[in-house]
XYZ file of C-alpha atoms in Angstrom:
655
model
C 20.851 -12.287 -19.698
C 22.812 -13.656 -16.737
C 25.193 -11.099 -15.328
C 28.644 -11.839 -13.990
C 29.565 -11.113 -10.388
C 30.111 -7.380 -9.666
C 33.815 -7.970 -8.968
C 34.253 -9.598 -12.393
C 32.356 -6.816 -14.164
C 34.562 -4.203 -12.485
C 37.768 -6.030 -13.437
C 36.689 -6.204 -17.098
C 35.997 -2.478 -17.477
C 38.101 -0.343 -19.781
C 40.014 2.556 -18.165
C 37.538 5.004 -19.759
C 34.527 3.239 -18.264
C 36.180 3.085 -14.835
C 36.928 6.801 -14.985
C 33.331 7.658 -15.950
C 31.933 5.360 -13.255
C 34.202 6.946 -10.641
C 32.962 10.445 -11.527
C 29.317 9.319 -11.298
C 29.804 7.413 -8.039
C 31.662 10.293 -6.371
C 29.047 12.859 -7.382
C 25.813 10.914 -6.936
C 26.536 7.588 -5.134
C 23.367 5.570 -5.856
C 21.091 8.562 -6.389
C 19.408 9.011 -9.813
C 20.367 12.036 -11.901
C 19.218 13.548 -15.191
C 20.832 11.798 -18.161
C 21.188 15.064 -20.073
C 23.559 16.390 -17.375
C 25.997 13.481 -17.603
C 28.490 15.472 -19.720
C 29.182 17.620 -16.672
C 30.783 14.496 -15.194
C 33.025 13.811 -18.176
C 36.657 13.245 -17.117
C 39.000 15.873 -18.557
C 40.967 13.357 -20.637
C 37.889 11.895 -22.396
C 36.006 13.332 -25.333
C 32.217 13.207 -25.580
C 32.218 10.172 -27.866
C 34.507 8.255 -25.506
C 32.247 9.092 -22.585
C 29.202 7.895 -24.557
C 30.933 4.596 -25.323
C 31.941 4.264 -21.673
C 28.338 4.832 -20.582
C 27.209 2.110 -22.991
C 29.803 -0.224 -21.532
C 28.570 0.470 -17.980
C 24.959 -0.107 -19.027
C 25.938 -3.368 -20.736
C 27.740 -4.522 -17.580
C 24.763 -3.641 -15.382
C 26.854 -1.232 -13.307
C 24.637 1.644 -14.447
C 20.910 1.787 -15.204
C 18.956 4.069 -17.521
C 15.379 4.833 -16.535
C 12.654 6.991 -17.990
C 9.935 8.928 -16.207
C 6.363 9.034 -17.470
C 6.876 12.434 -19.103
C 10.028 11.277 -20.884
C 12.886 12.519 -18.670
C 15.720 10.019 -18.551
C 17.739 9.214 -15.482
C 21.025 7.417 -14.914
C 21.536 5.564 -11.632
C 24.054 3.203 -10.104
C 22.067 0.249 -8.695
C 21.937 0.600 -4.926
C 22.857 -3.039 -4.359
C 26.120 -2.625 -6.330
C 27.400 0.520 -4.635
C 29.403 -1.395 -1.962
C 31.379 -3.309 -4.628
C 31.869 -0.235 -6.808
C 33.088 1.947 -3.930
C 35.453 -0.723 -2.652
C 36.962 -1.188 -6.119
C 37.294 2.480 -7.148
C 38.715 3.933 -3.926
C 41.614 2.643 -1.867
C 40.959 1.194 1.534
C 40.522 3.891 4.135
C 42.941 2.438 6.673
C 42.335 3.932 10.089
C 43.996 3.087 13.348
C 41.738 2.164 16.246
C 41.406 4.816 18.933
C 43.860 4.367 21.781
C 42.867 5.008 25.362
C 39.490 5.003 27.023
C 36.249 5.940 25.261
C 33.138 7.148 27.066
C 30.063 5.418 25.655
C 27.317 7.921 24.877
C 24.913 5.570 23.076
C 25.227 1.890 23.929
C 23.880 -0.730 21.549
C 20.234 -1.646 22.091
C 18.695 -5.046 21.428
C 19.536 -6.251 17.924
C 17.093 -5.229 15.213
C 16.313 -8.879 14.392
C 15.188 -9.307 18.002
C 13.170 -6.080 17.926
C 11.458 -7.252 14.744
C 10.713 -10.565 16.488
C 8.989 -8.542 19.238
C 6.925 -6.726 16.625
C 5.884 -9.946 14.912
C 5.045 -11.557 18.241
C 2.945 -8.561 19.278
C 1.084 -8.634 15.955
C 0.370 -12.355 16.298
C -0.891 -12.121 19.874
C -2.527 -8.720 20.178
C -2.921 -7.505 16.602
C -2.517 -4.095 14.955
C -6.129 -2.986 14.353
C -6.902 0.192 12.419
C -9.268 3.005 13.376
C -11.857 4.448 11.011
C -9.182 7.010 9.983
C -6.830 4.251 8.898
C -4.268 4.550 11.705
C -3.330 1.956 14.296
C -5.138 2.269 17.616
C -3.229 4.501 20.042
C -3.425 1.915 22.810
C -1.767 -0.759 20.672
C 0.926 1.658 19.533
C 1.773 2.477 23.139
C 1.865 -1.170 24.174
C 4.195 -2.095 21.313
C 6.479 0.878 22.025
C 6.819 -0.305 25.636
C 8.258 -3.630 24.473
C 11.042 -2.137 22.319
C 14.447 -1.088 23.660
C 15.324 1.526 21.010
C 14.216 5.040 21.918
C 13.225 8.248 20.143
C 16.691 9.745 20.686
C 18.285 6.970 18.636
C 16.139 7.745 15.599
C 15.771 11.522 15.840
C 15.913 13.083 12.380
C 15.979 9.669 10.723
C 12.498 9.434 9.184
C 10.313 11.615 7.023
C 6.880 10.620 8.306
C 3.571 11.488 6.617
C 1.376 13.838 8.659
C -1.039 11.083 9.706
C 1.838 9.096 11.272
C 3.373 11.911 13.313
C 1.863 10.556 16.534
C 3.528 7.162 16.066
C 6.711 6.764 18.158
C 9.740 6.490 15.866
C 10.752 2.975 17.050
C 7.246 1.650 16.363
C 7.219 3.348 12.957
C 10.464 1.610 11.981
C 9.388 -1.849 13.167
C 6.003 -1.734 11.431
C 7.578 -0.277 8.297
C 10.172 -3.070 8.130
C 7.575 -5.786 8.745
C 5.500 -4.366 5.891
C 8.437 -3.867 3.490
C 9.574 -7.468 4.015
C 6.027 -8.637 3.339
C 5.735 -10.188 6.816
C 2.528 -8.224 7.439
C -0.060 -6.866 5.021
C -2.628 -4.138 5.501
C -6.251 -5.289 5.459
C -9.429 -3.266 5.950
C -9.528 -3.921 9.697
C -5.798 -3.961 10.464
C -2.434 -5.515 9.723
C -2.238 -9.299 9.432
C 0.754 -11.640 9.411
C 1.623 -13.466 6.201
C 2.158 -17.024 7.391
C 4.280 -18.172 4.433
C 6.583 -15.133 4.499
C 6.877 -15.575 8.270
C 7.989 -19.177 7.746
C 10.651 -18.086 5.257
C 11.893 -15.307 7.529
C 12.203 -17.549 10.580
C 14.228 -20.063 8.541
C 17.073 -17.521 8.227
C 20.065 -17.366 10.509
C 20.482 -14.190 12.548
C 23.412 -13.207 10.300
C 21.155 -13.389 7.254
C 18.386 -11.501 9.012
C 20.830 -8.732 9.901
C 22.123 -8.535 6.345
C 18.591 -8.250 4.977
C 17.553 -5.660 7.545
C 20.754 -3.636 7.020
C 20.165 -3.395 3.269
C 16.636 -2.113 3.886
C 17.689 0.280 6.645
C 20.576 1.783 4.672
C 18.281 2.413 1.679
C 15.145 3.670 3.469
C 16.094 5.773 6.465
C 18.052 8.927 7.142
C 19.569 11.338 4.642
C 20.315 9.791 1.257
C 22.571 12.541 -0.111
C 25.709 11.142 -1.812
C 28.167 12.084 0.951
C 26.029 10.399 3.618
C 25.665 7.310 1.432
C 29.427 7.135 1.010
C 29.942 7.396 4.778
C 27.490 4.552 5.423
C 29.182 2.267 2.930
C 32.642 3.287 4.118
C 32.081 2.218 7.718
C 30.405 -0.992 6.500
C 33.715 -2.193 5.030
C 35.403 -5.214 6.571
C 38.416 -3.063 7.546
C 36.343 -1.601 10.402
C 36.502 -4.581 12.716
C 33.936 -5.285 15.443
C 35.091 -4.444 18.947
C 37.499 -1.652 17.897
C 36.855 2.063 18.399
C 37.355 4.321 15.359
C 37.320 8.119 15.274
C 34.819 9.828 12.959
C 36.889 12.937 12.076
C 39.656 11.117 10.117
C 37.003 9.366 8.018
C 35.371 12.688 7.114
C 38.777 14.138 6.217
C 39.570 11.105 4.030
C 36.204 11.407 2.254
C 36.786 15.087 1.502
C 40.316 14.452 0.194
C 39.015 11.567 -1.949
C 36.233 13.628 -3.528
C 33.438 11.730 -1.770
C 32.017 14.678 0.175
C 31.020 17.171 -2.506
C 28.636 19.082 -0.266
C 26.854 22.198 -1.507
C 28.143 24.050 1.540
C 31.702 25.293 1.568
C 34.725 24.903 3.792
C 34.237 23.903 7.387
C 30.461 24.053 7.062
C 30.489 21.112 4.660
C 32.640 19.094 7.053
C 30.441 20.074 9.986
C 27.256 19.136 8.105
C 28.593 15.733 7.132
C 29.790 15.115 10.692
C 26.322 15.834 12.062
C 24.778 13.508 9.497
C 27.333 10.809 10.355
C 26.611 11.059 14.087
C 22.856 10.832 13.471
C 23.463 7.659 11.475
C 25.668 6.165 14.198
C 22.960 6.865 16.805
C 20.565 5.006 14.552
C 22.937 2.021 14.313
C 23.194 1.993 18.119
C 19.396 1.908 18.304
C 19.398 -1.089 15.985
C 21.922 -2.895 18.171
C 24.765 -2.966 15.642
C 27.018 -0.185 16.882
C 28.054 1.991 19.834
C 28.740 5.730 19.770
C 31.121 7.359 22.236
C 33.698 10.106 22.761
C 37.432 9.885 23.291
C 39.248 11.641 26.124
C 39.825 14.550 23.758
C 36.104 14.837 23.032
C 36.259 13.369 19.509
C 33.275 11.213 18.440
C 34.074 7.523 17.940
C 32.117 4.408 17.004
C 32.528 0.692 17.590
C 30.799 -2.150 15.738
C 29.323 -4.975 17.812
C 30.113 -8.613 17.056
C 26.876 -8.926 15.064
C 28.056 -6.413 12.470
C 25.902 -6.761 9.324
C 27.457 -6.937 5.875
C 26.023 -5.477 2.704
C 27.858 -7.842 0.386
C 27.536 -11.124 2.272
C 24.294 -12.433 0.762
C 22.761 -11.643 -2.610
C 19.045 -12.046 -3.266
C 18.207 -15.212 -5.143
C 21.285 -17.159 -4.010
C 20.297 -17.823 -0.413
C 20.822 -21.216 1.160
C 17.907 -22.826 2.903
C 17.960 -23.283 6.653
C 17.852 -27.039 6.054
C 21.014 -26.942 3.956
C 22.841 -24.981 6.627
C 21.668 -27.383 9.318
C 23.017 -30.342 7.333
C 26.421 -28.629 7.090
C 26.726 -28.189 10.851
C 27.676 -31.839 11.272
C 27.332 -34.396 14.082
C 27.125 -31.774 16.838
C 23.799 -30.521 15.459
C 21.892 -32.808 17.830
C 23.243 -31.002 20.872
C 23.199 -27.474 19.452
C 20.251 -25.189 18.955
C 18.424 -26.290 22.113
C 17.143 -24.220 24.995
C 17.420 -24.933 28.730
C 14.332 -25.165 30.955
C 15.037 -24.193 34.564
C 13.173 -25.640 37.572
C 11.662 -22.162 38.179
C 9.932 -22.326 34.713
C 12.382 -19.904 33.087
C 13.571 -20.977 29.637
C 17.098 -19.834 28.658
C 17.699 -19.587 24.898
C 21.385 -19.549 23.786
C 22.309 -17.623 20.609
C 22.575 -20.801 18.497
C 18.871 -21.642 18.861
C 17.196 -21.072 15.445
C 14.540 -18.401 15.209
C 11.850 -20.847 14.112
C 12.337 -22.713 17.400
C 12.157 -19.423 19.340
C 8.938 -18.539 17.538
C 7.171 -21.806 18.398
C 8.465 -21.484 21.974
C 6.873 -18.017 22.095
C 3.520 -19.733 21.503
C 3.894 -21.609 24.806
C 5.933 -19.200 26.941
C 6.130 -15.486 27.700
C 9.145 -13.671 26.227
C 11.001 -11.878 29.040
C 14.316 -10.740 27.528
C 15.682 -10.848 23.994
C 19.204 -9.504 24.392
C 22.261 -11.739 23.922
C 20.739 -14.543 26.000
C 16.995 -14.715 25.430
C 14.718 -15.905 28.199
C 11.082 -17.002 28.344
C 8.798 -18.117 31.180
C 6.348 -21.012 31.035
C 2.927 -20.063 32.436
C -0.528 -21.583 32.549
C -1.888 -18.576 30.639
C 0.486 -19.151 27.731
C -0.319 -22.868 27.616
C -4.009 -21.907 27.432
C -3.182 -19.353 24.714
C -1.519 -22.105 22.670
C -4.644 -24.227 23.032
C -6.739 -21.330 21.730
C -4.463 -21.207 18.681
C -5.114 -24.889 17.971
C -2.216 -26.624 19.737
C -3.316 -29.056 22.419
C -1.539 -28.813 25.796
C -0.424 -32.432 25.438
C 1.247 -31.719 22.089
C 2.827 -28.629 23.594
C 4.387 -30.574 26.466
C 5.825 -33.121 24.040
C 7.293 -30.358 21.826
C 8.791 -28.475 24.789
C 10.496 -31.625 26.065
C 11.797 -32.585 22.612
C 13.621 -29.268 22.069
C 15.003 -28.804 25.588
C 18.690 -29.665 26.019
C 18.090 -31.701 29.171
C 14.365 -32.343 28.810
C 11.760 -31.069 31.269
C 12.647 -30.816 34.979
C 10.333 -33.118 36.950
C 8.486 -30.359 38.798
C 7.983 -28.400 35.552
C 6.585 -31.457 33.770
C 4.184 -32.178 36.640
C 2.957 -28.563 36.667
C 2.435 -28.518 32.891
C 0.417 -31.737 33.019
C -1.688 -30.354 35.883
C -2.348 -27.153 33.899
C -3.219 -29.212 30.843
C -5.995 -31.054 32.697
C -7.868 -27.778 33.165
C -7.491 -26.602 29.571
C -9.632 -27.584 26.589
C -12.436 -29.361 28.475
C -14.929 -27.237 26.539
C -14.692 -25.771 23.069
C -16.476 -23.256 20.841
C -17.032 -24.178 17.198
C -18.443 -22.394 14.186
C -21.130 -24.294 12.275
C -23.231 -23.750 9.149
C -26.914 -23.262 9.877
C -29.698 -24.205 7.438
C -32.734 -21.943 7.886
C -36.206 -22.621 6.440
C -38.809 -20.093 5.301
C -41.639 -21.689 7.287
C -43.046 -24.735 9.078
C -43.854 -26.619 5.872
C -40.279 -26.413 4.548
C -38.910 -27.469 7.927
C -41.142 -30.568 8.033
C -40.314 -31.512 4.432
C -36.582 -31.398 5.159
C -36.955 -33.328 8.428
C -38.869 -36.058 6.612
C -36.454 -36.333 3.664
C -34.890 -39.823 3.869
C -31.512 -38.872 2.350
C -30.916 -35.829 4.566
C -30.882 -37.576 7.957
C -27.084 -38.102 7.866
C -26.381 -34.517 6.734
C -28.414 -32.469 9.215
C -29.160 -32.151 12.919
C -32.461 -30.442 13.732
C -32.285 -27.824 16.491
C -35.657 -26.073 16.003
C -38.773 -25.969 13.809
C -37.011 -23.948 11.095
C -33.296 -24.601 11.747
C -30.805 -27.425 11.131
C -27.057 -27.695 11.683
C -25.187 -28.909 8.604
C -22.679 -31.587 9.462
C -19.044 -31.123 8.370
C -18.354 -31.984 4.727
C -22.012 -32.135 3.758
C -22.584 -28.688 2.239
C -22.290 -29.705 -1.440
C -24.290 -32.996 -1.207
C -26.943 -31.076 0.734
C -27.167 -28.445 -2.014
C -27.814 -31.130 -4.651
C -30.511 -32.870 -2.624
C -32.290 -29.606 -1.779
C -32.144 -28.484 -5.421
C -33.642 -31.799 -6.566
C -36.457 -31.332 -4.045
C -37.236 -27.778 -5.161
C -35.680 -26.267 -2.014
C -32.395 -24.961 -3.462
C -30.582 -22.486 -1.119
C -28.915 -19.247 -2.268
C -25.544 -19.527 -4.020
C -23.610 -17.946 -1.140
C -23.689 -18.724 2.559
C -25.165 -15.808 4.502
C -22.528 -13.973 6.541
C -19.645 -15.295 4.429
C -17.692 -18.512 4.590
C -16.074 -19.282 7.898
C -12.523 -17.978 7.861
C -9.834 -20.613 7.709
C -8.102 -20.755 11.036
C -4.478 -21.714 11.463
C -1.950 -21.688 14.257
C 0.685 -18.997 13.666
C 2.934 -20.624 16.256
C 2.924 -24.165 14.931
C 6.362 -25.711 14.502
C 7.955 -24.659 11.213
C 10.027 -27.660 10.277
C 12.716 -27.393 7.542
C 11.336 -28.580 4.201
C 14.609 -29.928 2.801
C 14.573 -27.679 -0.262
C 16.068 -24.200 -0.786
C 13.967 -21.351 0.531
C 12.769 -18.947 -2.205
C 13.524 -15.678 -0.472
C 12.101 -13.182 -2.943
C 11.703 -10.592 -0.197
C 15.472 -10.290 0.180
C 15.642 -8.278 -3.039
C 15.006 -4.519 -2.800
C 11.402 -4.520 -1.693
C 8.618 -3.311 -3.926
C 6.305 -3.211 -0.916
C 5.347 0.306 0.099
C 5.805 -0.230 3.814
C 4.392 2.154 6.382
C 6.361 5.106 5.031
C 5.641 4.457 1.369
C 8.315 4.055 -1.268
C 9.673 6.186 -4.068
C 8.203 5.023 -7.356
C 11.017 3.859 -9.616
C 10.789 5.090 -13.218
C 10.643 2.487 -15.955
C 13.915 0.736 -16.757
C 14.690 1.243 -20.452
C 15.555 -1.791 -22.595
C 19.308 -2.166 -22.939
C 19.249 -2.420 -26.751
C 17.377 0.862 -27.074
C 19.834 2.613 -24.769
C 22.879 1.395 -26.696
C 21.679 1.561 -30.294
C 19.641 4.743 -30.200
C 22.280 6.813 -32.014
C 25.380 6.185 -34.081
C 28.821 6.774 -32.626
C 29.727 9.095 -35.533
C 26.477 10.197 -37.232
C 26.917 11.010 -40.933
C 30.342 9.387 -41.067
C 29.939 8.394 -44.743
C 29.593 12.063 -45.781
C 32.909 13.052 -44.182
C 36.178 12.699 -46.161
C 37.696 9.401 -44.997
C 41.225 10.796 -45.215
C 40.428 12.921 -42.172
C 40.074 9.688 -40.181
C 42.811 7.624 -41.822
C 45.621 9.922 -42.938
C 48.140 11.695 -40.712
C 48.967 14.824 -42.723
C 49.153 18.615 -42.859
C 46.108 20.408 -44.271
C 45.488 23.883 -45.610
C 44.363 26.280 -42.885
C 40.769 26.272 -44.135
C 40.631 22.475 -44.255
C 42.320 22.197 -40.849
C 39.582 24.387 -39.418
C 36.903 22.119 -40.969
C 38.551 19.005 -39.523
C 38.597 20.583 -36.085
C 34.964 21.698 -36.436
C 33.961 18.142 -37.383
C 35.777 16.868 -34.291
C 33.738 19.276 -32.156
C 30.473 18.178 -33.818
C 31.219 14.495 -33.212
C 32.808 15.050 -29.831
C 36.005 13.165 -30.734
C 39.713 13.733 -30.209
C 42.166 15.075 -32.795
C 45.767 13.919 -32.938
C 48.013 16.895 -33.759
C 51.707 17.662 -33.962
C 52.441 20.664 -31.777
C 55.901 22.184 -31.391
C 57.500 19.029 -32.747
C 55.586 16.740 -30.353
C 52.547 14.513 -30.871
C 49.529 15.279 -28.699
C 45.812 14.581 -28.483
C 43.417 17.488 -28.414
C 39.746 17.616 -27.299
C 38.060 20.665 -28.875
C 35.536 22.303 -26.540
C 34.695 25.674 -28.155
C 35.399 27.351 -31.509
C 35.384 31.125 -32.021
C 35.617 33.072 -35.302
C 37.266 36.358 -36.398
C 39.986 35.462 -35.758
C 39.384 31.674 -35.753
C 40.495 29.949 -32.557
C 39.677 26.677 -30.799
C 39.778 26.159 -27.065
C 40.058 22.699 -25.526
C 42.048 20.137 -23.568
C 45.549 19.160 -24.657
C 46.923 15.734 -23.708
C 50.665 15.706 -24.437
C 52.327 12.418 -25.300
C 54.284 10.970 -22.381
C 52.699 13.360 -19.891
C 50.059 12.686 -17.264
C 48.686 16.205 -17.200
C 45.651 17.572 -19.032
C 46.163 21.190 -20.080
C 43.481 23.701 -21.035
C 44.737 25.632 -24.089
C 43.596 27.875 -26.949
C 44.963 27.265 -30.481
C 44.779 28.665 -33.992
C 45.073 26.566 -37.152
C 48.668 27.805 -37.594
C 49.727 26.355 -34.213
C 49.815 22.691 -35.329
C 51.110 20.865 -38.364
C 49.895 17.313 -39.073
C 46.491 16.213 -37.785
C 44.057 13.312 -37.845
C 40.593 12.605 -36.424
C 40.689 9.736 -33.912
C 37.876 7.214 -34.274
C 36.694 6.520 -30.684
C 35.851 2.848 -31.291
C 39.269 2.109 -32.794
C 40.945 4.043 -30.004
C 39.150 1.916 -27.383
C 40.466 -1.223 -29.033
C 44.039 0.066 -29.102
C 46.545 0.024 -26.278
C 46.694 3.799 -26.040
C 43.729 4.115 -23.705
C 45.343 4.341 -20.344
C 44.937 7.954 -19.387
C 43.011 7.400 -16.172
C 45.847 9.048 -14.257
C 45.662 12.452 -15.930
C 45.791 15.520 -13.691
C 44.318 18.797 -14.933
C 46.511 21.923 -15.104
C 45.234 25.338 -16.118
């Protein structure tokens, strides 16, 4: 079933469903919770049956999920990807004025996370991430990678829960490797981590905006505290109202969250506010480490934050609806020929403006050393890197042509001369892997050498050994088998591994890129991943029980007639309402009201519950006896939902 956009689903909700969703979102954000505790979140003005119908409506709309653990426990959960839309719709905009006056920057923004990930991918491609016998990355490689990253331990302190065997990994390295693994850009093999060439191609086809959006969704779901209040803070500051370049104070946001019911901390009073503030500051330090934000203090000592221009958005791109890089390039227009090109300086430095696509930067990194990857990236052309490209399978001549083709003003004359001079000393010898045919003895060697149909397939290099020429393995097998000299079914030592150049130019294919890895990743990553319980079929969740079980055995007049009953019958009607969890319409002191029975006591008989007076917006807790009301009628929850009387979302509880 194709779902509507989240905004449309929210607009189509009944007031009851919105009220139930608001209670769940405020209490749990996108955390799962036991389904059998959901009644504790029932709004005061709804009965149990109305809440059950509202839950079914939310499940049907996809705004709530029902999962089941292996041992049978059921869990409700708001999908993480929908929380930004739900929060924005259910709570008013938290309008905050930018901080006036100077702000002292405590944590400046580091290199953007997309650039840091590029460093990690580049390091993996060039130097590798080999594993020790204990299954951890070699200490030397970890240290070398850490030295290339700008984010530091202090940015990520308290952010990750690392397994014991990863405690020696620096936090920045842990994050980069974890993200590469979660996105499927690297995979763990027996000897180490290897790049996935196809996923790498898809990733490099994204714009930096799209990379940031993808990384932000993973970061916000994987790292730091995931308690509801912290989740709400993260989504709050992600809203478009918090504009890049403006300083905002943290304290007013915490106060707004508490007043809006979004900071239901287990601690009380000022401790709750203090705990949330500490969690918020830890998250802002993390965002500074990822290059998206700055953390500072006002003249009065109040913590403040400021988004950078490259502020990521949670709701900008949805998985499965991504444009291809080719499509975007076609939309740029006539100026595309002059944009997205780097500048090669006479001193061999290559300046890369922000509009240069990442796939061009990646291929450039195969020919040049990456020096800086801040706002303006820079590389340096060297003989060593040109030789490295040749080792990867790209001839120096092809490299020179590619470098000139993507440079805004071509190659400076002295640079071109130097590259051609370097090229003459590269690739004059080569090492190749070949398949060797070995014979058991002299007789077999002579028979093969004398075979008339094998001369074009083999080159003899010794009495018992021949080199098999390329493309001749299968014909050779047939001829040897026909001569009674059939070789073993497998080639000793394994087939030669297919070699490919990780830095070859990734040209746009002209068709949309299938970016499956933009959805919430199922990859475990370096830190592992919480196993999601099974998602229950929607039909089973909605049809498992009747709205009013045993309705046919109940006198229909109780549901259809507005009348006064004998005290004994009135008690039975009220008891049935409690069993079903429905409302009762009663006339009380000459006024019509709705009553939600919560508890019945005998000797003398009384019923305690919530009274909703007609024309009032207050919900009142009250205790009644059967003599306190006159006419009464059971209210069928389905019919009530279809009527115009369901608009009580504004009720306030009085006791």
